CSV table of C-alpha atoms in Angstrom, one decimal:
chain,number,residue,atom,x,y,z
A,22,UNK,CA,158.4,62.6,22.1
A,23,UNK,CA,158.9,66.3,23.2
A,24,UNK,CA,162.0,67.9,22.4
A,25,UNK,CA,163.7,70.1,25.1
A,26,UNK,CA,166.1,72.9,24.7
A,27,UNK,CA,168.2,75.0,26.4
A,28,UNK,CA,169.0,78.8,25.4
A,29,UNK,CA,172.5,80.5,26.7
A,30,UNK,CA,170.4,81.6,29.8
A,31,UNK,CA,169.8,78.1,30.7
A,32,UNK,CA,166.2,78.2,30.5
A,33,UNK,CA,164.3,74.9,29.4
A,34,UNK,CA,162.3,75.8,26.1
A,35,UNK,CA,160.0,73.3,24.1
A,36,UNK,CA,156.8,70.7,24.4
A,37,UNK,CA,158.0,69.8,28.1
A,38,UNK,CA,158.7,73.1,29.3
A,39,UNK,CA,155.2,74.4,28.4
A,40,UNK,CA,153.6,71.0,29.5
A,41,UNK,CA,154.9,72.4,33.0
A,42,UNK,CA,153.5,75.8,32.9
A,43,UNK,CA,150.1,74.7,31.9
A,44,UNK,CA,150.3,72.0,34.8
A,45,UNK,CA,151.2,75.3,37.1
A,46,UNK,CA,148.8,77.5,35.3
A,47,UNK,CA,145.7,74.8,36.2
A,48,UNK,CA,146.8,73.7,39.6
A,49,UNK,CA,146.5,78.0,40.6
A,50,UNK,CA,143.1,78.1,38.8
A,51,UNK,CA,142.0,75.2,40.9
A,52,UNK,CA,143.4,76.4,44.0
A,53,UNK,CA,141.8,79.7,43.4
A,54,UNK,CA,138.3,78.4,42.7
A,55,UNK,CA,138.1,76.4,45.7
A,56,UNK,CA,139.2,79.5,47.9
A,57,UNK,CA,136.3,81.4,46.4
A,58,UNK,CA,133.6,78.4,46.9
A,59,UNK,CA,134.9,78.1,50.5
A,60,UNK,CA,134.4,82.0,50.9
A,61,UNK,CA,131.0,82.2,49.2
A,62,UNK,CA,130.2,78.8,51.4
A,63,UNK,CA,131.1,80.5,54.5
A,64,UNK,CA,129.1,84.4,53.8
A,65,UNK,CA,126.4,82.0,52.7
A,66,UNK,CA,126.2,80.0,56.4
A,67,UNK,CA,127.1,83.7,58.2
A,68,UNK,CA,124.0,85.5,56.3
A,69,UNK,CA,121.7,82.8,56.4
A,70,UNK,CA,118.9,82.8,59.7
A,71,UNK,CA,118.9,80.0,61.6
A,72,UNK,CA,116.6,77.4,61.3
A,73,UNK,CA,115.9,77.0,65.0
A,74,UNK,CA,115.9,80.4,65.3
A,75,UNK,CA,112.4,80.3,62.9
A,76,UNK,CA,111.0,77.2,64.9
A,77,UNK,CA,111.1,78.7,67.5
A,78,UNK,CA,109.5,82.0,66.3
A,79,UNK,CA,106.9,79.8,65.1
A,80,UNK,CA,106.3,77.9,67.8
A,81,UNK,CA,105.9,80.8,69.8
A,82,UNK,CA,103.5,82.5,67.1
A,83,UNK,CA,101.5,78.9,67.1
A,84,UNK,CA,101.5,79.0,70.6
A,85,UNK,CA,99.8,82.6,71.0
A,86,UNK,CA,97.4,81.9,68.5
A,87,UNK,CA,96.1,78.9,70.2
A,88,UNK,CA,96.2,80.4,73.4
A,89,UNK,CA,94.3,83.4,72.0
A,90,UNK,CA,92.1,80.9,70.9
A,91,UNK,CA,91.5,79.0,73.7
A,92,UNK,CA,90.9,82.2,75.9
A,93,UNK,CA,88.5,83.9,73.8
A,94,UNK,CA,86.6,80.7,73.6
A,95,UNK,CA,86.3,80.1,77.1
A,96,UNK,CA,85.0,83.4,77.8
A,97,UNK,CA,82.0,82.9,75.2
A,98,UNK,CA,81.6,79.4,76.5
A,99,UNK,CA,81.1,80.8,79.9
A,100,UNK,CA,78.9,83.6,78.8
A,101,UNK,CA,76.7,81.6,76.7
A,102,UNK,CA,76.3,79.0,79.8
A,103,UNK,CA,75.2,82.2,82.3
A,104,UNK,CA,72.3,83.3,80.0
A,105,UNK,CA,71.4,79.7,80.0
A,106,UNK,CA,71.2,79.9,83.5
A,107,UNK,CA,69.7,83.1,84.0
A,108,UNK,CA,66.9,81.9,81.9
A,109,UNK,CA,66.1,78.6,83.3
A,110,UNK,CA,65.9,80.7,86.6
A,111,UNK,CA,63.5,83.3,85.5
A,112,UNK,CA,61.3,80.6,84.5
A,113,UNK,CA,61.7,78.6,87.5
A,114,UNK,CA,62.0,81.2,90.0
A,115,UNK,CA,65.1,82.8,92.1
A,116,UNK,CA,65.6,83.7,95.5
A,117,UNK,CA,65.9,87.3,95.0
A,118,UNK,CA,62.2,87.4,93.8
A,119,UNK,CA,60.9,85.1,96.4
A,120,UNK,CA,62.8,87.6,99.4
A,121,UNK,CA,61.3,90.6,97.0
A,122,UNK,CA,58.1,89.1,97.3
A,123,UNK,CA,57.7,88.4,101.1
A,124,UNK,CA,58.8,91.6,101.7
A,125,UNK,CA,56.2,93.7,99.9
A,126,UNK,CA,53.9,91.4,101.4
A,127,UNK,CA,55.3,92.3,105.0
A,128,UNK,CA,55.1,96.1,104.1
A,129,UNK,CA,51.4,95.3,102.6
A,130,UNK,CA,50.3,94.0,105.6
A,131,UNK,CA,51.6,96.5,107.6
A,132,UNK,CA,50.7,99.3,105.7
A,133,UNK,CA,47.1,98.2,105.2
A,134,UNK,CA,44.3,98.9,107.9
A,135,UNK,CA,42.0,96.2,109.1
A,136,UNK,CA,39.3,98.4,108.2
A,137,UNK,CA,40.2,98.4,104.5
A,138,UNK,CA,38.1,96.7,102.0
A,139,UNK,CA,38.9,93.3,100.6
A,140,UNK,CA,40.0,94.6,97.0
A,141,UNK,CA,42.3,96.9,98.7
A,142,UNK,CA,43.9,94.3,101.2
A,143,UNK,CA,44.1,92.1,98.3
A,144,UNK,CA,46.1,94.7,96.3
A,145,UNK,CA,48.2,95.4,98.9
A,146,UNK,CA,49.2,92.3,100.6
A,147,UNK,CA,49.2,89.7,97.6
A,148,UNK,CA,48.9,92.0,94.4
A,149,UNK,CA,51.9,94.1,94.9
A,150,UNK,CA,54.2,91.2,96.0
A,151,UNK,CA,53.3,89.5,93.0
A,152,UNK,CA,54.4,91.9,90.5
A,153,UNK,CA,57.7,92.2,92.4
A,154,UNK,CA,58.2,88.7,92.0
A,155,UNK,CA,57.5,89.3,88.4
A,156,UNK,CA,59.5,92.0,88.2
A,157,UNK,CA,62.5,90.0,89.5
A,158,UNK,CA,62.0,87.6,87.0
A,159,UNK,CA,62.0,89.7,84.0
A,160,UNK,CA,64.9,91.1,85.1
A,161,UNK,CA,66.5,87.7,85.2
A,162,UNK,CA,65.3,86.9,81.6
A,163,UNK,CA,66.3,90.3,79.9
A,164,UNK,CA,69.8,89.7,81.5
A,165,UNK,CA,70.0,86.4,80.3
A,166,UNK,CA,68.4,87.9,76.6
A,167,UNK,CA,71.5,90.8,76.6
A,168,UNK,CA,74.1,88.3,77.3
A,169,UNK,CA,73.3,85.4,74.7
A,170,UNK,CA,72.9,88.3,72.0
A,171,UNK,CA,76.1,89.7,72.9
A,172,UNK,CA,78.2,86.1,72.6
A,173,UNK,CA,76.3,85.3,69.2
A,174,UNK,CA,77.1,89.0,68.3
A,175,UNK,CA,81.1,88.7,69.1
A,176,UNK,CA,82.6,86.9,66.0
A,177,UNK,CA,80.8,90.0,64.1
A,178,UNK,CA,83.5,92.2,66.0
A,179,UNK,CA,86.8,90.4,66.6
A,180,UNK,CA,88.7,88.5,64.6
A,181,UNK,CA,87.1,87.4,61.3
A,182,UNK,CA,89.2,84.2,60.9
A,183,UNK,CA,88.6,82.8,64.6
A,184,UNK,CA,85.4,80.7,64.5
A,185,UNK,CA,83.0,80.4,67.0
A,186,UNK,CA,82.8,76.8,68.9
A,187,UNK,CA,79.3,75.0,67.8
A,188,UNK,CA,78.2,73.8,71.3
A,189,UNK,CA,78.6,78.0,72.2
A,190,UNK,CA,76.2,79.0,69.7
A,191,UNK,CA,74.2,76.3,70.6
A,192,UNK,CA,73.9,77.1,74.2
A,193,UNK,CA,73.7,80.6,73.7
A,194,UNK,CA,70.7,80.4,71.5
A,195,UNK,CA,69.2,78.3,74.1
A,196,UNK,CA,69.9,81.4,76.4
A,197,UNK,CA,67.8,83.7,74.0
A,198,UNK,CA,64.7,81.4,73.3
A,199,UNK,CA,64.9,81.0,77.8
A,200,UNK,CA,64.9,84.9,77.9
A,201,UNK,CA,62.1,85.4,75.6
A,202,UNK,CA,60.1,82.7,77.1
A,203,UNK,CA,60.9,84.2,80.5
A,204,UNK,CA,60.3,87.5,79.5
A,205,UNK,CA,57.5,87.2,78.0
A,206,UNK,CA,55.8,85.8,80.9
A,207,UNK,CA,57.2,87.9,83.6
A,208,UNK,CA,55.3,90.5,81.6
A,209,UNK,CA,52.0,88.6,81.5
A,210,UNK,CA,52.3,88.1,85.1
A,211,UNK,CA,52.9,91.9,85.9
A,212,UNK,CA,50.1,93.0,83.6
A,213,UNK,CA,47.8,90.5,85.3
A,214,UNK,CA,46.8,88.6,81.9
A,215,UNK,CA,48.6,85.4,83.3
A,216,UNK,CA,47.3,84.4,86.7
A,217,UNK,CA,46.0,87.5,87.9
A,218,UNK,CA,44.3,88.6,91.0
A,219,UNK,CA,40.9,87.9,92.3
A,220,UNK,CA,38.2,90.0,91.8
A,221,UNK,CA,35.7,91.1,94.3
């Protein structure tokens, strides 16, 4: 057992005594290291971002990406699908060359005396209107050549990460090997190797 003692001044002295001040002593330290986890708790939560705050940041980030995305490859998808088209119709014909043609064929006849010779009525009235028409049609295939070069071209020039759809490459290299095709025989035509004129 502890012994306790008491001086003239009537304080308590002995085992007891410091038994009480230790109990004191532990119950501040306690006290004051919870008050300092509670503050660091608390500049922790006030310092740190919030988590919606970042969803929503990159939600919004994923969202432009894709949309980004999605724009860029409908306009190539669309592109690709015109110089498709523009080359199916210099091969197959269009109605700008087909207007082109019966005009020069109205001027030919009009211009032309019923005099002339055959070879020069020929020239004039069927000749002339032909290489229009064939004119018309090369211009239809060049334009459909530019464009399907230019959306196979793009991903060389934008963004190297975004990556070009298969089905537009696809169709856009059906666009070039229309154009060439169609080029290439609006030129024959105009030069008279392909289906040229009668003689006389």
């Amino acid at each position: 057992m502890g012994t306790k003692t008491v001086d003239e001044a009537g304080v308590e002295t002995g085992t007891e005594a410091k038994s009480d001040q230790e109990t004191v002593d532990v119950t501040k330290t306690d006290v004051t290291k919870a008050d300092e986890a509670a503050e660091t708790e608390a500049d922790a939560s006030a310092g740190a971002p919030d988590d919606d705050e970042y969803d929503d940041e990159d939600g919004d980030d994923q969202s432009e990406a894709i949309a980004d995305k999605t724009s860029a490859g409908v306009g190539q998808g669309a592109a690709a699908v015109v110089s498709a088209a523009l080359g199916l119709v210099s091969l197959t014909g269009s109605w700008l060359g087909t207007v082109g043609q019966a005009r020069d064929s109205l001027y030919g006849q009009l211009e032309t005396a019923s005099t002339a010779s055959v070879s020069t009525q020929i020239k004039q009235v069927y000749a002339d209107s032909w290489n229009v028409n064939a004119f018309v049609a090369g211009l239809f295939a060049l334009t459909a050549l530019i464009v399907a070069v230019v959306v196979l071209a793009r991903p060389a020039f934008g963004n190297p990460d975004r990556v070009q759809a298969p089905w537009i490459k696809s169709v856009a290299w059906a666009g070039v090997s229309l154009g060439i095709i169609g080029l290439l025989l609006a030129v024959l035509k105009y030069t008279d190797v392909l289906m040229s004129m009668p003689s006389t």
